[in-house]
């Protein structure tokens, strides 16, 4: 597998060198304070436009971005999936909407969905490593910024514009519909947006549980049977109960063909208005978001918790209650579920200052009220999470000279986060964070340099304790332009991250991860030295981009297992250790052949990350070596584009304590896009995903051994713009 991936990338890079014409439009990274182009960014950066988002759509935000180099997903079924960048996620990756935080609970647990949908976005920018330094310590691994256009920044050319999308996929009988409309009336520009997506439990190729987990459970059952034989003289009632329990477990482990409790329903709507003038704009938008979805694996965790209660005096009553719960579970789509809502208000603006020293002022601000409740299979509310907060970001761009450009800014947020209920493992905590940053770039033509710095202060006030942190981060590097269409850069960064509320003060059962989590109020600041080298080459008919990086962490924060058990769950405690991570990302594309009415292109991507603690143990849930090989044909006459691609994912046997390995898999996808009217922005998309119905499991997911990726699916979608 590894040799195949490496050879494939090398093949496309070499083939490209023998051909000629590859066209590339300059893409500006709006998330960068310097507004640099994607080609000349110091680190590996990706920008997806609306067309690419629709093509790559996979439901959750993390799954939609998972094909990008260096990006994977927390994958918790079809509803919840948050991006992981270079092997790290949670408190080390910031998910932003229009430059400020999403203000939800997605970073607290992998079963919590992000409150911004990929289909709402006009574009999505993914910043890795030191390129995200301006966004603070919680972006120590990267940033995902969703630009959704809820606040219009410019008037439509003809006074009215709109976008519409509708799609259907067979694997879960899922529908998606999204649309937006923008209209101008003098200096005022109005926009409205809406989205709805829903789906049933999705189909899978084989068993829900992995072969490794089934083998372990079978071995455990064999040992239990031996114990039952030894205890044959025990009371008949106890034997009958154990036999029934074994039978229920056996039925559960042999569920196949469907990933139970992966249904979902998401809705959002927004309205915004901006005042737009010659020198800038200011606007406001209000957005409502609602969702409900099943939590796969959650009710299974409860079964283990219930086993402990079976030993209590009221055993018979508890069995009756379990039976009633099972009936309700069937009625409620088979298990526990979440109902989520958020109301968010955004304020954005930009103004051309025309001052001698400063040229452009930009700001973004948002306030949100977020709540979600986790319901038990019987429909009773279990735990409710609340997050009320605000965030603002201000940037001033310096007046650009022939060789020098720069920006300074401030970002601040406050959130009041709490969880109430039987899984309320995070106490009420208020976090206040303020950061000042600057980015500077010197460009002498053939070479140049870039420097950035940020100082940040954080206060974490909780009913369980109070902590204050002051952090400093800085980066610097050099770049070269050895020839036209060639860019080389090297960068070093020092970053500090203050621990978050859950890392400091969590204390309770977390069934989504099958852990009893205990925070550590004495955690120190996490520090990282990161080194990265990037090379890009853009020629007429081929292009290649490669990046290699290394990160050395001091006082890396992670959940460490203990020998204790609480509420039927193993106890994990937040602790610190030194850690090392390294990896690379390589992408290449080439025009293989061209005629008067067609063009044949090939592309390949390969990514790798490895990480271990100072004691030699592998970091948890590190994605394996993986890559994608694609061939695309564009027919100019019928305006038709066809594509065939293979996703190749290696096995992962470098695992953390209590973590099972995952097997290699390959998935083949086919697609065709037809644009029937040349002068109209209308596209019909047909896709066949996972054509050979292969089983694949996401190693970075907590539920990888309980549910695989979806099986074979056919998708039809239409998008239109005017």
Coordinates of C-alpha atoms in Angstrom, one line a residue, residues 314-610:
X314 CA -33.4 -4.2 42.5
X315 CA -32.2 -6.4 39.7
X316 CA -35.6 -7.5 38.5
X317 CA -37.0 -4.0 38.4
X318 CA -34.0 -2.9 36.4
X319 CA -34.5 -5.7 33.9
X320 CA -38.1 -4.6 33.3
X321 CA -36.9 -1.0 32.8
X322 CA -34.3 -2.2 30.3
X323 CA -37.1 -4.0 28.4
X324 CA -39.2 -0.9 28.2
X325 CA -36.2 1.1 27.1
X326 CA -35.5 -1.3 24.3
X327 CA -39.1 -0.8 23.0
X328 CA -38.7 3.0 23.2
X329 CA -35.4 2.8 21.5
X330 CA -37.0 1.1 18.5
X331 CA -39.5 3.9 18.4
X332 CA -36.8 6.5 18.6
X333 CA -34.8 5.2 15.6
X334 CA -32.9 2.7 17.8
X335 CA -31.0 4.7 20.4
X336 CA -30.0 7.9 22.1
X337 CA -30.3 11.1 20.1
X338 CA -29.5 14.8 20.2
X339 CA -31.7 17.9 19.6
X340 CA -29.6 21.0 19.0
X341 CA -30.4 24.7 18.4
X342 CA -28.4 27.9 18.1
X343 CA -29.3 31.5 17.4
X344 CA -26.4 33.6 16.1
X345 CA -26.0 37.3 15.2
X346 CA -23.1 38.4 13.0
X347 CA -21.8 41.9 12.4
X348 CA -19.1 42.5 9.7
X349 CA -17.6 45.4 8.0
X350 CA -14.7 46.7 5.9
X351 CA -13.5 50.3 5.3
X352 CA -10.9 51.7 3.1
X353 CA -9.0 54.2 5.4
X354 CA -6.9 56.0 2.8
X355 CA -4.4 57.0 5.5
X356 CA -0.6 57.4 5.1
X357 CA 0.2 54.4 7.4
X358 CA -2.9 52.3 7.2
X359 CA -5.0 51.3 4.3
X360 CA -7.9 48.9 5.2
X361 CA -9.9 48.2 8.4
X362 CA -11.8 45.0 8.7
X363 CA -13.9 43.6 11.6
X364 CA -16.1 40.6 12.4
X365 CA -18.1 40.0 15.5
X366 CA -20.7 37.4 16.5
X367 CA -22.8 36.5 19.5
X368 CA -24.6 33.2 19.9
X369 CA -26.9 31.3 22.2
X370 CA -26.3 27.6 21.8
X371 CA -28.1 24.6 23.5
X372 CA -28.4 20.9 22.9
X373 CA -30.0 18.1 24.8
X374 CA -29.0 14.5 24.7
X375 CA -32.0 12.2 25.0
X376 CA -31.9 8.6 26.2
X377 CA -33.4 5.9 24.0
X378 CA -36.7 6.1 26.0
X379 CA -37.1 9.7 25.0
X380 CA -36.2 11.2 28.4
X381 CA -33.7 14.1 28.4
X382 CA -30.3 13.1 29.8
X383 CA -27.8 15.9 29.6
X384 CA -28.0 19.4 28.3
X385 CA -25.1 21.5 27.1
X386 CA -25.2 25.3 27.0
X387 CA -22.8 27.8 25.4
X388 CA -23.5 31.5 25.4
X389 CA -20.8 33.8 24.1
X390 CA -19.4 36.4 21.8
X391 CA -16.3 36.8 19.7
X392 CA -14.8 39.7 17.8
X393 CA -11.8 40.2 15.5
X394 CA -10.4 43.5 14.3
X395 CA -7.6 43.9 11.6
X396 CA -5.9 46.9 10.2
X397 CA -3.8 46.5 7.0
X398 CA -0.8 48.7 6.7
X399 CA -0.3 50.8 3.7
X400 CA 1.6 48.6 1.3
X401 CA 5.0 49.7 -0.1
X402 CA 6.9 48.3 -3.0
X403 CA 8.5 45.6 -0.7
X404 CA 6.7 45.7 2.6
X405 CA 3.1 44.7 3.7
X406 CA 1.7 43.9 7.0
X407 CA -1.3 43.9 9.3
X408 CA -2.0 44.2 13.0
X409 CA -5.1 43.1 14.9
X410 CA -7.0 42.0 18.0
X411 CA -9.2 39.0 18.6
X412 CA -11.2 38.5 21.8
X413 CA -14.0 36.1 22.9
X414 CA -15.9 35.1 26.0
X415 CA -18.0 32.0 26.5
X416 CA -20.1 30.7 29.3
X417 CA -20.1 26.9 28.9
X418 CA -21.9 24.4 31.1
X419 CA -23.4 20.9 31.0
X420 CA -26.3 19.7 33.2
X421 CA -27.5 16.1 33.7
X422 CA -26.2 12.6 34.2
X423 CA -23.4 13.2 31.7
X424 CA -22.8 16.7 32.7
X425 CA -19.1 16.1 33.0
X426 CA -18.1 19.8 32.4
X427 CA -19.0 22.2 35.2
X428 CA -20.1 25.8 34.5
X429 CA -17.1 27.7 33.3
X430 CA -16.5 31.1 31.9
X431 CA -13.6 31.6 29.5
X432 CA -12.3 35.0 28.5
X433 CA -9.6 35.3 25.9
X434 CA -7.9 38.4 24.4
X435 CA -5.1 38.3 21.8
X436 CA -3.0 40.9 19.9
X437 CA -1.2 39.9 16.7
X438 CA 0.8 41.1 13.8
X439 CA 1.8 39.7 10.5
X440 CA 4.6 41.2 8.3
X441 CA 6.0 40.3 4.9
X442 CA 9.0 41.6 3.0
X443 CA 9.2 40.8 -0.7
X444 CA 12.4 41.7 -2.6
X445 CA 11.1 39.9 -5.8
X446 CA 13.3 36.8 -6.0
X447 CA 13.2 36.3 -2.3
X448 CA 11.5 37.5 0.9
X449 CA 10.5 36.8 4.4
X450 CA 7.5 36.7 6.7
X451 CA 7.1 37.2 10.4
X452 CA 4.2 36.9 12.8
X453 CA 3.6 37.2 16.5
X454 CA 0.7 37.0 18.9
X455 CA 0.4 37.6 22.7
X456 CA -2.7 36.2 24.4
X457 CA -4.2 36.2 27.9
X458 CA -6.9 33.8 29.1
X459 CA -9.0 33.6 32.2
X460 CA -10.9 30.4 33.0
X461 CA -13.3 30.8 35.9
X462 CA -15.2 27.8 37.0
X463 CA -17.2 26.6 40.0
X464 CA -14.4 24.0 40.2
X465 CA -11.5 26.5 40.2
X466 CA -9.9 29.5 38.5
X467 CA -6.8 29.7 36.2
X468 CA -5.1 32.5 34.4
X469 CA -2.7 32.1 31.4
X470 CA -0.5 34.4 29.4
X471 CA 0.9 32.9 26.1
X472 CA 3.2 34.1 23.4
X473 CA 3.5 32.7 19.9
X474 CA 5.8 33.7 17.0
X475 CA 6.8 32.5 13.6
X476 CA 9.3 33.5 10.9
X477 CA 10.6 32.2 7.6
X478 CA 12.1 32.9 4.2
X479 CA 10.9 32.2 0.7
X480 CA 12.5 32.0 -2.8
X481 CA 11.2 32.3 -6.3
X482 CA 13.8 30.5 -8.2
X483 CA 11.8 30.7 -11.5
X484 CA 8.5 31.7 -12.8
X485 CA 5.8 29.5 -11.4
X486 CA 8.1 28.1 -8.6
X487 CA 7.9 28.9 -4.9
X488 CA 10.0 27.5 -2.0
X489 CA 9.6 28.4 1.7
X490 CA 10.9 27.4 5.1
X491 CA 9.3 28.4 8.3
X492 CA 9.8 27.9 12.1
X493 CA 7.2 28.7 14.7
X494 CA 6.9 28.7 18.4
X495 CA 3.3 28.4 19.7
X496 CA 1.8 28.3 23.2
X497 CA -1.7 27.0 24.0
X498 CA -3.6 27.5 27.2
X499 CA -5.7 24.4 28.3
X500 CA -9.4 24.6 27.8
X501 CA -12.3 24.2 30.2
X502 CA -12.8 20.5 29.7
X503 CA -9.1 19.7 30.0
X504 CA -9.0 21.6 33.3
X505 CA -12.2 20.8 35.0
X506 CA -14.0 17.8 33.4
X507 CA -15.2 15.2 35.9
X508 CA -17.8 12.7 34.9
X509 CA -18.9 10.0 32.5
X510 CA -18.5 10.7 28.8
X511 CA -20.3 7.9 27.1
X512 CA -19.7 9.1 23.5
X513 CA -16.0 8.2 24.1
X514 CA -16.7 5.4 26.6
X515 CA -14.5 7.1 29.2
X516 CA -14.9 8.6 32.6
X517 CA -13.0 11.9 32.1
X518 CA -11.2 13.7 34.9
X519 CA -9.6 17.1 34.2
X520 CA -6.5 18.5 35.8
X521 CA -6.7 22.0 37.2
X522 CA -2.9 22.1 37.5
X523 CA -2.2 21.8 33.8
X524 CA 0.6 24.0 32.4
X525 CA 0.7 25.8 29.1
X526 CA 1.3 23.5 26.1
X527 CA 4.2 24.6 23.9
X528 CA 5.2 23.5 20.4
X529 CA 8.2 24.2 18.0
X530 CA 7.1 23.6 14.4
X531 CA 9.3 23.4 11.3
X532 CA 7.9 23.3 7.8
X533 CA 9.2 23.4 4.3
X534 CA 7.0 23.9 1.2
X535 CA 7.7 23.6 -2.5
X536 CA 5.3 24.5 -5.3
X537 CA 5.7 24.3 -9.0
X538 CA 3.1 25.5 -11.5
X539 CA 3.8 24.9 -15.2
X540 CA 1.6 25.1 -18.3
X541 CA 0.4 21.5 -18.1
X542 CA 1.3 20.3 -14.7
X543 CA 1.6 21.3 -11.1
X544 CA 3.0 19.9 -7.8
X545 CA 2.9 21.0 -4.2
X546 CA 4.8 19.3 -1.4
X547 CA 5.2 20.1 2.3
X548 CA 7.1 18.4 5.1
X549 CA 6.8 19.3 8.7
X550 CA 7.9 18.4 12.2
X551 CA 6.4 19.5 15.5
X552 CA 8.0 19.1 19.0
X553 CA 5.6 19.5 21.9
X554 CA 6.5 20.3 25.5
X555 CA 3.8 19.5 28.0
X556 CA 1.5 18.0 25.4
X557 CA -2.0 17.6 27.0
X558 CA -3.8 14.3 26.5
X559 CA -6.2 11.9 28.2
X560 CA -4.2 9.2 29.9
X561 CA -5.7 5.9 31.0
X562 CA -5.6 4.7 34.6
X563 CA -6.3 1.4 36.3
X564 CA -9.5 2.8 37.9
X565 CA -13.1 2.4 36.8
X566 CA -16.0 4.7 37.6
X567 CA -19.7 4.2 36.6
X568 CA -18.7 1.1 34.6
X569 CA -16.2 3.2 32.5
X570 CA -12.4 3.3 32.5
X571 CA -11.1 6.5 34.1
X572 CA -9.0 8.7 31.9
X573 CA -7.2 11.7 33.4
X574 CA -5.8 14.8 31.6
X575 CA -2.0 14.7 31.9
X576 CA 1.0 16.1 30.1
X577 CA 4.1 14.7 28.4
X578 CA 6.5 15.7 25.7
X579 CA 5.5 14.5 22.2
X580 CA 6.7 14.6 18.6
X581 CA 4.8 14.7 15.4
X582 CA 5.9 14.7 11.8
X583 CA 4.5 14.2 8.4
X584 CA 4.1 15.3 4.8
X585 CA 1.6 16.2 2.1
X586 CA 2.2 15.8 -1.6
X587 CA -0.2 16.7 -4.4
X588 CA 0.3 16.6 -8.2
X589 CA -1.8 17.2 -11.2
X590 CA -1.1 16.9 -14.9
X591 CA -2.8 17.4 -18.3
X592 CA -2.2 14.0 -19.9
X593 CA -3.7 14.7 -23.3
X594 CA -5.6 17.5 -25.1
X595 CA -7.6 17.7 -28.3
X596 CA -9.9 20.2 -29.9
X597 CA -12.9 19.2 -27.9
X598 CA -11.5 17.3 -24.9
X599 CA -8.9 17.4 -22.1
X600 CA -7.6 14.4 -20.0
X601 CA -6.1 15.2 -16.6
X602 CA -4.7 13.1 -13.8
X603 CA -4.1 14.0 -10.2
X604 CA -2.8 12.3 -7.0
X605 CA -2.5 13.2 -3.3
X606 CA -0.7 11.5 -0.6
X607 CA -0.5 12.4 3.1
X608 CA 1.2 11.0 6.2
X609 CA 1.4 11.8 9.9
X610 CA 3.0 10.1 12.8

